[in-house]
PDB file of C-alpha atoms in Angstrom:
ATOM      1  CA  UNK A   8     113.901 110.137  90.481  1.00 44.00           C
ATOM      2  CA  UNK A   9     111.055 107.480  89.140  1.00 43.00           C
ATOM      3  CA  UNK A  10     108.131 108.710  87.699  1.00 44.00           C
ATOM      4  CA  UNK A  11     105.962 106.629  90.364  1.00 45.00           C
ATOM      5  CA  UNK A  12     108.239 108.696  93.540  1.00 57.00           C
ATOM      6  CA  UNK A  13     106.608 110.518  95.039  1.00 85.00           C
ATOM      7  CA  UNK A  14     108.907 111.729  97.838  1.00 93.00           C
ATOM      8  CA  UNK A  15     112.079 111.538  98.459  1.00 94.00           C
ATOM      9  CA  UNK A  16     114.872 110.800 101.352  1.00 97.00           C
ATOM     10  CA  UNK A  17     118.698 111.719 100.686  1.00 98.00           C
ATOM     11  CA  UNK A  18     120.612 110.834 103.477  1.00 98.00           C
ATOM     12  CA  UNK A  19     124.283 113.300 103.443  1.00 98.00           C
ATOM     13  CA  UNK A  20     126.541 110.744 104.613  1.00 97.00           C
ATOM     14  CA  UNK A  21     130.477 110.831 105.431  1.00 94.00           C
ATOM     15  CA  UNK A  22     132.693 110.433 108.760  1.00 90.00           C
ATOM     16  CA  UNK A  23     132.847 113.202 110.877  1.00 83.00           C
ATOM     17  CA  UNK A  24     133.850 116.485 110.575  1.00 82.00           C
ATOM     18  CA  UNK A  25     133.351 116.264 106.431  1.00 88.00           C
ATOM     19  CA  UNK A  26     130.310 118.840 106.949  1.00 88.00           C
ATOM     20  CA  UNK A  27     127.182 116.962 107.000  1.00 92.00           C
ATOM     21  CA  UNK A  28     124.969 118.752 109.286  1.00 92.00           C
ATOM     22  CA  UNK A  29     125.659 121.870 108.025  1.00 94.00           C
ATOM     23  CA  UNK A  30     125.076 120.440 104.298  1.00 97.00           C
ATOM     24  CA  UNK A  31     122.062 118.492 106.113  1.00 98.00           C
ATOM     25  CA  UNK A  32     120.526 122.324 107.893  1.00 97.00           C
ATOM     26  CA  UNK A  33     121.729 123.966 103.940  1.00 98.00           C
ATOM     27  CA  UNK A  34     119.181 121.328 101.409  1.00 98.00           C
ATOM     28  CA  UNK A  35     116.364 120.924 104.530  1.00 98.00           C
ATOM     29  CA  UNK A  36     115.846 124.439 104.668  1.00 98.00           C
ATOM     30  CA  UNK A  37     115.623 125.472 100.662  1.00 97.00           C
ATOM     31  CA  UNK A  38     113.436 121.859 100.646  1.00 97.00           C
ATOM     32  CA  UNK A  39     110.354 122.428 103.425  1.00 97.00           C
ATOM     33  CA  UNK A  40     111.862 118.782 104.218  1.00 98.00           C
ATOM     34  CA  UNK A  41     112.247 117.391 107.672  1.00 98.00           C
ATOM     35  CA  UNK A  42     115.136 117.334 108.652  1.00 98.00           C
ATOM     36  CA  UNK A  43     116.829 114.290 111.099  1.00 97.00           C
ATOM     37  CA  UNK A  44     120.873 114.771 112.061  1.00 95.00           C
ATOM     38  CA  UNK A  45     121.156 111.196 113.275  1.00 93.00           C
ATOM     39  CA  UNK A  46     123.828 111.201 116.299  1.00 87.00           C
ATOM     40  CA  UNK A  47     120.441 112.861 117.776  1.00 90.00           C
ATOM     41  CA  UNK A  48     119.642 109.177 117.558  1.00 91.00           C
ATOM     42  CA  UNK A  49     122.388 107.637 119.381  1.00 85.00           C
ATOM     43  CA  UNK A  50     121.305 105.963 122.657  1.00 83.00           C
ATOM     44  CA  UNK A  51     123.960 107.097 125.410  1.00 84.00           C
ATOM     45  CA  UNK A  52     125.927 104.172 125.527  1.00 85.00           C
ATOM     46  CA  UNK A  53     127.336 104.976 121.679  1.00 82.00           C
ATOM     47  CA  UNK A  54     128.019 108.899 122.404  1.00 82.00           C
ATOM     48  CA  UNK A  55     129.484 107.646 125.782  1.00 82.00           C
ATOM     49  CA  UNK A  56     131.898 105.160 123.908  1.00 83.00           C
ATOM     50  CA  UNK A  57     133.108 107.267 121.272  1.00 76.00           C
ATOM     51  CA  UNK A  58     133.359 110.311 123.983  1.00 77.00           C
ATOM     52  CA  UNK A  59     135.716 109.119 125.693  1.00 78.00           C
ATOM     53  CA  UNK A  60     137.537 107.312 122.404  1.00 77.00           C
ATOM     54  CA  UNK A  61     136.446 104.041 121.410  1.00 80.00           C
ATOM     55  CA  UNK A  62     135.086 103.177 117.401  1.00 77.00           C
ATOM     56  CA  UNK A  63     131.424 101.995 116.779  1.00 80.00           C
ATOM     57  CA  UNK A  64     131.404  98.531 116.146  1.00 86.00           C
ATOM     58  CA  UNK A  65     128.652  97.113 113.754  1.00 87.00           C
ATOM     59  CA  UNK A  66     126.822  95.474 116.993  1.00 91.00           C
ATOM     60  CA  UNK A  67     126.405  99.349 118.570  1.00 90.00           C
ATOM     61  CA  UNK A  68     124.950 100.557 116.042  1.00 87.00           C
ATOM     62  CA  UNK A  69     122.563  97.871 114.974  1.00 92.00           C
ATOM     63  CA  UNK A  70     119.961  98.850 116.929  1.00 92.00           C
ATOM     64  CA  UNK A  71     120.698 103.092 115.993  1.00 92.00           C
ATOM     65  CA  UNK A  72     120.045 101.948 112.385  1.00 95.00           C
ATOM     66  CA  UNK A  73     117.620 100.942 112.140  1.00 96.00           C
ATOM     67  CA  UNK A  74     116.128 103.706 114.412  1.00 95.00           C
ATOM     68  CA  UNK A  75     116.960 106.128 111.593  1.00 97.00           C
ATOM     69  CA  UNK A  76     115.249 103.367 109.103  1.00 98.00           C
ATOM     70  CA  UNK A  77     112.050 104.104 111.397  1.00 98.00           C
ATOM     71  CA  UNK A  78     112.360 107.154 111.493  1.00 98.00           C
ATOM     72  CA  UNK A  79     112.947 107.888 107.418  1.00 98.00           C
ATOM     73  CA  UNK A  80     109.609 105.733 107.240  1.00 98.00           C
ATOM     74  CA  UNK A  81     107.512 107.089 108.891  1.00 98.00           C
ATOM     75  CA  UNK A  82     107.947 110.235 106.905  1.00 97.00           C
ATOM     76  CA  UNK A  83     107.943 108.368 103.739  1.00 97.00           C
ATOM     77  CA  UNK A  84     104.493 106.803 104.985  1.00 96.00           C
ATOM     78  CA  UNK A  85     103.349 110.619 105.916  1.00 96.00           C
ATOM     79  CA  UNK A  86     104.043 111.288 102.290  1.00 96.00           C
ATOM     80  CA  UNK A  87     106.509 113.360 103.073  1.00 96.00           C
ATOM     81  CA  UNK A  88     110.322 113.609 101.754  1.00 97.00           C
ATOM     82  CA  UNK A  89     113.027 114.000 104.412  1.00 98.00           C
ATOM     83  CA  UNK A  90     116.950 114.960 104.891  1.00 98.00           C
ATOM     84  CA  UNK A  91     118.894 112.874 107.026  1.00 98.00           C
ATOM     85  CA  UNK A  92     122.804 113.829 108.149  1.00 97.00           C
ATOM     86  CA  UNK A  93     124.359 109.975 108.818  1.00 96.00           C
ATOM     87  CA  UNK A  94     127.653 108.434 108.555  1.00 92.00           C
ATOM     88  CA  UNK A  95     125.990 105.716 106.737  1.00 95.00           C
ATOM     89  CA  UNK A  96     129.453 104.177 106.805  1.00 92.00           C
ATOM     90  CA  UNK A  97     129.719 100.545 105.232  1.00 94.00           C
ATOM     91  CA  UNK A  98     127.417  99.615 102.152  1.00 97.00           C
ATOM     92  CA  UNK A  99     125.309  97.100 105.106  1.00 96.00           C
ATOM     93  CA  UNK A 100     124.163 100.463 107.022  1.00 94.00           C
ATOM     94  CA  UNK A 101     123.119 102.094 104.201  1.00 97.00           C
ATOM     95  CA  UNK A 102     121.607  98.874 103.271  1.00 97.00           C
ATOM     96  CA  UNK A 103     119.690  99.602 106.607  1.00 97.00           C
ATOM     97  CA  UNK A 104     118.981 102.791 105.688  1.00 97.00           C
ATOM     98  CA  UNK A 105     117.360 101.986 102.359  1.00 97.00           C
ATOM     99  CA  UNK A 106     114.631  99.723 104.218  1.00 97.00           C
ATOM    100  CA  UNK A 107     113.154 102.600 105.154  1.00 96.00           C
ATOM    101  CA  UNK A 108     111.455 103.949 101.672  1.00 96.00           C
ATOM    102  CA  UNK A 109     112.152 102.867  97.953  1.00 88.00           C
ATOM    103  CA  UNK A 110     114.048 106.242  97.173  1.00 90.00           C
ATOM    104  CA  UNK A 111     117.074 106.430  98.952  1.00 96.00           C
ATOM    105  CA  UNK A 112     119.585 108.102  97.889  1.00 97.00           C
ATOM    106  CA  UNK A 113     122.961 109.272  99.250  1.00 98.00           C
ATOM    107  CA  UNK A 114     125.807 112.614  99.507  1.00 98.00           C
ATOM    108  CA  UNK A 115     128.469 111.774 100.474  1.00 97.00           C
ATOM    109  CA  UNK A 116     130.992 114.813 101.326  1.00 95.00           C
ATOM    110  CA  UNK A 117     134.459 113.061 101.073  1.00 94.00           C
ATOM    111  CA  UNK A 118     138.298 114.981 100.505  1.00 89.00           C
ATOM    112  CA  UNK A 119     141.872 114.987 101.703  1.00 88.00           C
ATOM    113  CA  UNK A 120     141.469 113.798 105.737  1.00 86.00           C
ATOM    114  CA  UNK A 121     143.781 116.535 106.598  1.00 83.00           C
ATOM    115  CA  UNK A 122     140.992 119.045 105.396  1.00 82.00           C
ATOM    116  CA  UNK A 123     138.953 117.214 108.003  1.00 83.00           C
ATOM    117  CA  UNK A 124     140.792 116.272 110.749  1.00 77.00           C
ATOM    118  CA  UNK A 125     142.000 120.805 110.859  1.00 77.00           C
ATOM    119  CA  UNK A 126     137.565 121.772 110.916  1.00 71.00           C
ATOM    120  CA  UNK A 127     136.800 118.599 113.435  1.00 69.00           C
ATOM    121  CA  UNK A 128     139.945 119.796 115.484  1.00 68.00           C
ATOM    122  CA  UNK A 129     138.495 123.940 115.415  1.00 64.00           C
ATOM    123  CA  UNK A 130     135.253 122.196 116.039  1.00 57.00           C
ATOM    124  CA  UNK A 131     133.778 122.676 119.836  1.00 61.00           C
ATOM    125  CA  UNK A 132     130.625 121.000 121.383  1.00 58.00           C
ATOM    126  CA  UNK A 133     129.986 117.604 119.190  1.00 56.00           C
ATOM    127  CA  UNK A 134     131.130 113.834 121.187  1.00 57.00           C
ATOM    128  CA  UNK A 135     133.590 112.856 118.307  1.00 56.00           C
ATOM    129  CA  UNK A 136     136.931 113.496 118.953  1.00 57.00           C
ATOM    130  CA  UNK A 137     138.961 114.133 115.591  1.00 58.00           C
ATOM    131  CA  UNK A 138     141.308 110.985 117.332  1.00 63.00           C
ATOM    132  CA  UNK A 139     137.862 108.444 115.853  1.00 72.00           C
ATOM    133  CA  UNK A 140     138.511 110.379 112.487  1.00 75.00           C
ATOM    134  CA  UNK A 141     141.019 107.334 110.976  1.00 79.00           C
ATOM    135  CA  UNK A 142     138.903 104.379 112.109  1.00 80.00           C
ATOM    136  CA  UNK A 143     136.019 106.631 110.325  1.00 82.00           C
ATOM    137  CA  UNK A 144     137.884 106.879 107.552  1.00 86.00           C
ATOM    138  CA  UNK A 145     138.721 102.790 107.776  1.00 86.00           C
ATOM    139  CA  UNK A 146     135.614 101.653 108.542  1.00 88.00           C
ATOM    140  CA  UNK A 147     134.247 104.119 105.221  1.00 90.00           C
ATOM    141  CA  UNK A 148     133.426 102.754 101.486  1.00 95.00           C
ATOM    142  CA  UNK A 149     132.515 104.276  99.364  1.00 94.00           C
ATOM    143  CA  UNK A 150     128.943 104.162  97.148  1.00 96.00           C
ATOM    144  CA  UNK A 151     129.102 101.562  94.841  1.00 96.00           C
ATOM    145  CA  UNK A 152     128.235 101.857  91.333  1.00 95.00           C
ATOM    146  CA  UNK A 153     125.032 100.393  91.676  1.00 95.00           C
ATOM    147  CA  UNK A 154     124.442 102.728  94.408  1.00 96.00           C
ATOM    148  CA  UNK A 155     122.536 105.614  94.110  1.00 95.00           C
ATOM    149  CA  UNK A 156     123.884 108.678  94.856  1.00 96.00           C
ATOM    150  CA  UNK A 157     126.799 111.542  94.140  1.00 97.00           C
ATOM    151  CA  UNK A 158     130.502 112.208  95.574  1.00 97.00           C
ATOM    152  CA  UNK A 159     130.985 116.502  96.407  1.00 97.00           C
ATOM    153  CA  UNK A 160     134.386 117.560  97.697  1.00 93.00           C
ATOM    154  CA  UNK A 161     133.738 118.757 101.497  1.00 92.00           C
ATOM    155  CA  UNK A 162     135.886 121.259 100.225  1.00 91.00           C
ATOM    156  CA  UNK A 163     133.525 123.293  98.588  1.00 94.00           C
ATOM    157  CA  UNK A 164     131.771 125.949 100.875  1.00 93.00           C
ATOM    158  CA  UNK A 165     128.456 124.389 102.556  1.00 93.00           C
ATOM    159  CA  UNK A 166     125.872 127.191 100.067  1.00 96.00           C
ATOM    160  CA  UNK A 167     128.083 125.696  97.030  1.00 97.00           C
ATOM    161  CA  UNK A 168     127.515 122.238  98.033  1.00 96.00           C
ATOM    162  CA  UNK A 169     123.710 122.156  98.928  1.00 98.00           C
ATOM    163  CA  UNK A 170     123.905 124.050  95.027  1.00 97.00           C
ATOM    164  CA  UNK A 171     125.637 121.011  93.830  1.00 97.00           C
ATOM    165  CA  UNK A 172     123.476 118.649  95.380  1.00 97.00           C
ATOM    166  CA  UNK A 173     119.843 120.393  94.585  1.00 97.00           C
ATOM    167  CA  UNK A 174     120.559 120.554  90.565  1.00 96.00           C
ATOM    168  CA  UNK A 175     121.233 116.579  90.407  1.00 95.00           C
ATOM    169  CA  UNK A 176     118.705 115.706  93.261  1.00 92.00           C
ATOM    170  CA  UNK A 177     116.305 114.893  89.767  1.00 89.00           C
ATOM    171  CA  UNK A 178     118.923 112.680  88.047  1.00 86.00           C
ATOM    172  CA  UNK A 179     118.945 110.766  90.894  1.00 86.00           C
TER     173      UNK A 179
END
């Protein structure tokens, strides 16, 4: 963290089913920071598309990402740090999110596709079907060397992942 940074904005990213929401909720609770669950920002048309098994395009995602960046910008303008759970699959998506504030960092929850698929098949009440996991994996662009963030193994317990983020946050 730079000395001038008064706020931090942490985006927990990865494909659907990797545990973004659980880790983001745990991190926000420990830090006392506002939390945004990006899925709640999707317009009805996006949710309907995913529910029916159609992967989103970048055109579908563009207004959604702009809304998420605006949320980060509003938190920044209010002097509050924040936590967000968001797929942020492509670098271009992360670039939009970074436009919301000067100090946005990413925590990529990554791991074996079959471990993630197993989680997706067990969960209930979510609009994203496990059948879309392969399209998300194909779309995913891992963090580049010049992007601020870390990669953590999804197979770790969510509480351990939160601890790992907390331990690394000062150096991100």
